[in-house]
Short mmCIF file of C-alpha atoms in Angstrom, two decimals:
data_model
loop_
_atom_site.label_atom_id
_atom_site.label_comp_id
_atom_site.label_asym_id
_atom_site.label_seq_id
_atom_site.Cartn_x
_atom_site.Cartn_y
_atom_site.Cartn_z
CA MET X 1 0.17 -0.30 0.10
CA TYR X 2 1.52 3.05 1.49
CA LYS X 3 4.83 3.93 2.78
CA SER X 4 3.10 8.22 2.83
CA PHE X 5 0.36 9.51 3.85
CA ILE X 6 -0.11 13.46 3.29
CA PHE X 7 -2.86 15.73 4.03
CA ASP X 8 -3.99 18.57 3.96
CA LEU X 9 -5.56 20.60 6.91
CA ASP X 10 -8.94 22.49 7.19
CA GLY X 11 -11.31 20.30 7.16
CA THR X 12 -9.31 16.90 6.87
CA ILE X 13 -7.05 17.22 9.78
CA ILE X 14 -9.23 20.38 11.87
CA ASP X 15 -12.71 21.34 11.66
CA SER X 16 -11.73 24.94 10.47
CA GLU X 17 -13.23 25.67 7.39
CA ARG X 18 -16.69 26.95 9.20
CA ILE X 19 -14.54 29.71 10.94
CA GLY X 20 -12.69 30.88 7.89
CA LEU X 21 -16.09 31.71 5.60
CA GLU X 22 -18.27 32.72 8.08
CA ALA X 23 -14.95 35.13 8.91
CA LEU X 24 -14.45 36.23 5.76
CA GLN X 25 -18.22 36.62 5.19
CA SER X 26 -17.91 39.46 8.47
CA THR X 27 -14.64 40.49 6.75
CA LEU X 28 -16.35 41.32 3.20
CA ARG X 29 -19.27 42.88 5.32
CA GLN X 30 -17.11 46.10 6.89
CA ILE X 31 -16.29 46.74 3.54
CA GLY X 32 -19.70 46.73 1.34
CA ILE X 33 -19.71 43.37 -0.11
CA LEU X 34 -22.87 41.10 0.53
CA LYS X 35 -22.01 36.93 0.52
CA ASP X 36 -24.24 34.36 1.67
CA ILE X 37 -21.72 31.41 3.04
CA GLU X 38 -21.97 28.87 0.01
CA GLU X 39 -21.32 32.22 -2.60
CA LEU X 40 -18.05 31.66 -0.43
CA ARG X 41 -17.30 28.07 -1.17
CA PHE X 42 -14.85 28.88 -4.08
CA SER X 43 -12.31 29.84 -0.84
CA ILE X 44 -11.60 26.39 0.87
CA GLY X 45 -8.58 24.50 0.04
CA ILE X 46 -6.60 27.64 -1.58
CA PRO X 47 -4.66 30.02 -0.23
CA GLY X 48 -5.98 33.58 1.26
CA LEU X 49 -4.24 35.63 -0.58
CA ARG X 50 -5.69 33.83 -3.90
CA THR X 51 -9.52 34.13 -2.94
CA LEU X 52 -9.14 37.58 -2.17
CA GLU X 53 -7.67 38.31 -5.87
CA ILE X 54 -11.10 36.23 -6.87
CA LEU X 55 -13.60 38.49 -5.01
CA GLU X 56 -11.54 42.06 -6.81
CA ILE X 57 -10.81 43.28 -3.56
CA ALA X 58 -9.40 46.42 -3.92
CA ASP X 59 -7.00 47.21 -1.07
CA ILE X 60 -6.23 43.21 -0.47
CA PRO X 61 -3.47 43.18 2.10
CA THR X 62 -5.68 45.00 4.59
CA THR X 63 -8.23 43.22 3.92
CA LEU X 64 -6.51 39.25 3.80
CA ASN X 65 -5.34 41.10 7.95
CA THR X 66 -8.41 41.63 9.39
CA TRP X 67 -9.45 38.31 7.84
CA LEU X 68 -7.38 36.78 9.92
CA GLU X 69 -7.36 38.76 13.05
CA LYS X 70 -10.72 37.69 12.33
CA GLN X 71 -10.33 34.16 12.49
CA LYS X 72 -7.32 34.19 15.53
CA PRO X 73 -10.09 34.40 18.36
CA PHE X 74 -11.43 30.78 17.46
CA MET X 75 -8.74 29.20 15.79
CA LYS X 76 -7.24 28.64 19.73
CA HIS X 77 -10.19 26.25 19.83
CA VAL X 78 -10.53 24.96 16.60
CA PRO X 79 -11.52 20.98 17.29
CA VAL X 80 -9.66 17.87 15.53
CA PHE X 81 -11.78 15.53 13.64
CA GLN X 82 -12.48 12.65 16.41
CA GLY X 83 -10.04 9.98 15.71
CA MET X 84 -7.36 12.35 13.50
CA ILE X 85 -4.28 12.44 16.09
CA GLU X 86 -4.54 9.12 17.46
CA VAL X 87 -4.85 7.45 13.14
CA ILE X 88 -1.58 9.70 11.97
CA ALA X 89 -0.02 8.73 15.59
CA LYS X 90 -0.19 5.48 14.39
CA LEU X 91 1.13 6.40 10.32
CA PRO X 92 4.56 6.60 8.57
CA ASN X 93 6.21 9.30 6.73
CA THR X 94 3.47 11.93 7.33
CA ALA X 95 3.30 15.60 6.55
CA ILE X 96 0.84 18.42 5.95
CA VAL X 97 0.32 20.38 2.37
CA THR X 98 -1.66 23.10 3.61
CA SER X 99 -3.04 26.60 1.54
CA GLN X 100 -2.56 28.56 5.08
CA ASN X 101 0.08 30.43 5.39
CA LYS X 102 2.56 30.34 8.26
CA LYS X 103 0.76 33.88 10.07
CA GLU X 104 -2.15 31.27 9.82
CA LEU X 105 -0.26 28.51 11.46
CA GLN X 106 0.71 30.44 14.37
CA ALA X 107 -2.97 31.68 14.68
CA GLY X 108 -4.28 28.48 14.86
CA PHE X 109 -2.68 24.51 14.00
CA GLU X 110 1.14 25.36 16.10
CA LYS X 111 -1.39 26.33 19.61
CA LEU X 112 -3.11 23.10 18.96
CA ASN X 113 0.51 21.71 19.53
CA ILE X 114 0.11 18.44 17.28
CA ALA X 115 2.63 19.78 15.10
CA HIS X 116 5.40 16.63 16.12
CA HIS X 117 3.17 14.42 14.76
CA PHE X 118 4.83 14.94 11.22
CA GLN X 119 7.75 15.43 9.47
CA SER X 120 6.99 18.28 7.66
CA VAL X 121 4.31 20.78 7.09
CA ILE X 122 4.38 23.24 3.29
CA CYS X 123 2.11 26.11 3.39
CA ALA X 124 0.86 28.39 1.00
CA ASP X 125 4.87 30.72 2.00
CA ASP X 126 6.93 27.63 1.35
CA THR X 127 6.42 27.22 -2.50
CA GLU X 128 6.16 29.81 -5.82
CA LYS X 129 2.55 27.96 -6.56
CA HIS X 130 -0.59 26.48 -4.85
CA LYS X 131 -2.43 23.75 -4.89
CA PRO X 132 -4.20 22.31 -7.37
CA ASN X 133 -0.83 23.23 -8.71
CA PRO X 134 1.32 20.10 -7.76
CA GLU X 135 4.43 22.37 -6.33
CA PRO X 136 3.34 22.18 -2.73
CA LEU X 137 2.16 18.23 -2.96
CA GLU X 138 5.96 17.93 -4.75
CA LEU X 139 8.16 19.04 -2.05
CA ALA X 140 6.73 17.49 0.55
CA LEU X 141 7.34 14.07 -1.56
CA LYS X 142 10.92 15.14 -1.87
CA ILE X 143 11.30 16.47 1.89
CA LEU X 144 9.65 12.52 2.77
CA ASN X 145 11.86 11.30 -0.29
CA CYS X 146 8.50 9.42 -1.54
CA LYS X 147 8.18 8.59 -4.08
CA ALA X 148 4.90 9.60 -5.91
CA SER X 149 3.40 6.16 -6.42
CA GLU X 150 4.56 4.89 -2.72
CA ALA X 151 2.20 7.96 -1.45
CA ILE X 152 -1.17 8.90 -0.54
CA TYR X 153 -2.72 12.99 -0.38
CA ILE X 154 -6.00 12.96 1.73
CA GLY X 155 -8.27 16.60 1.69
CA ASP X 156 -11.88 17.21 1.11
CA SER X 157 -11.16 20.35 -1.69
CA VAL X 158 -11.40 19.77 -5.68
CA TYR X 159 -8.03 20.91 -5.01
CA ASP X 160 -6.95 18.82 -3.23
CA LEU X 161 -7.93 15.96 -5.49
CA ARG X 162 -6.87 18.15 -8.40
CA CYS X 163 -3.17 18.51 -6.66
CA ALA X 164 -1.93 14.90 -5.79
CA LYS X 165 -3.69 14.10 -9.46
CA SER X 166 -1.33 16.67 -11.45
CA ALA X 167 1.58 15.43 -9.25
CA GLY X 168 0.65 11.98 -10.13
CA VAL X 169 -0.36 10.73 -6.00
CA ASP X 170 -3.52 8.86 -5.29
CA PHE X 171 -6.34 10.76 -3.83
CA GLY X 172 -8.20 10.00 -0.48
CA LEU X 173 -11.28 12.06 0.14
CA ALA X 174 -11.75 12.93 3.61
CA TYR X 175 -15.35 12.44 3.49
CA TRP X 176 -15.99 13.52 7.30
CA GLY X 177 -15.10 16.94 6.21
CA ALA X 178 -15.91 17.55 1.83
CA LYS X 179 -19.65 15.83 3.82
CA SER X 180 -20.12 15.22 0.23
CA LYS X 181 -19.22 12.92 -2.44
CA GLU X 182 -19.67 15.23 -5.69
CA GLY X 183 -17.20 16.29 -7.82
CA PHE X 184 -15.07 13.63 -6.62
CA GLU X 185 -15.49 10.66 -8.92
CA ASP X 186 -11.82 10.25 -9.64
CA ALA X 187 -10.76 9.98 -6.11
CA ASN X 188 -8.89 6.48 -5.19
CA TYR X 189 -10.75 6.05 -2.03
CA ILE X 190 -13.42 7.60 0.03
CA PHE X 191 -12.69 7.35 3.68
CA THR X 192 -15.61 7.87 5.90
CA THR X 193 -14.04 7.49 9.26
CA PRO X 194 -9.96 8.49 10.00
CA ASN X 195 -9.65 4.66 11.56
CA GLU X 196 -9.97 3.69 7.87
CA LEU X 197 -6.54 5.73 6.80
CA LEU X 198 -4.89 2.68 8.87
CA ASN X 199 -5.87 -0.09 6.41
CA CYS X 200 -3.99 1.47 3.38
CA LYS X 201 -0.41 1.41 5.80
CA GLN X 202 2.44 -0.86 4.05
CA THR X 203 2.92 -3.86 5.59
CA ILE X 204 6.87 -5.13 5.26
#
């Protein structure tokens, strides 16, 4: 099976997507842009900077900072999906490839004290191109010293799927975070619980 397990972060390891969407909605409202949560779901899985570019925000640096500040109080207590850490502790060669930048990671993920479970954490600042481009996943493979055929990428967005396929890596849908199978017909696996990942661990 697989020697390395690479994970998306939001909606896969931590249940944070609603926090990000509501903070974005509130930030946009402050500058006179009214959007429903559903209209903002396109932002899941891509860097915040790219989200604001798509929304054609005039002052991106200020707006991005406001968005991050609104998330901070909630990200300190963001929940990890049930059973996730126990499973990751049993897996070999684990890494994270996330669209969060370092500032976002410091606001939430690093406070969870789970980073030691991963050999590498690749964030948006680490590569020039981002998901769905394969560059961040290819960097993770390089750090893990792992071939694409020996790894699986687990995520909850179509950007994660496209990133994996572009890198030649098998993809597993984190259904506990995605909550929909639409658009994931090309997924190699659909995992309903984190514990199912253990069935894909390479046996020696």
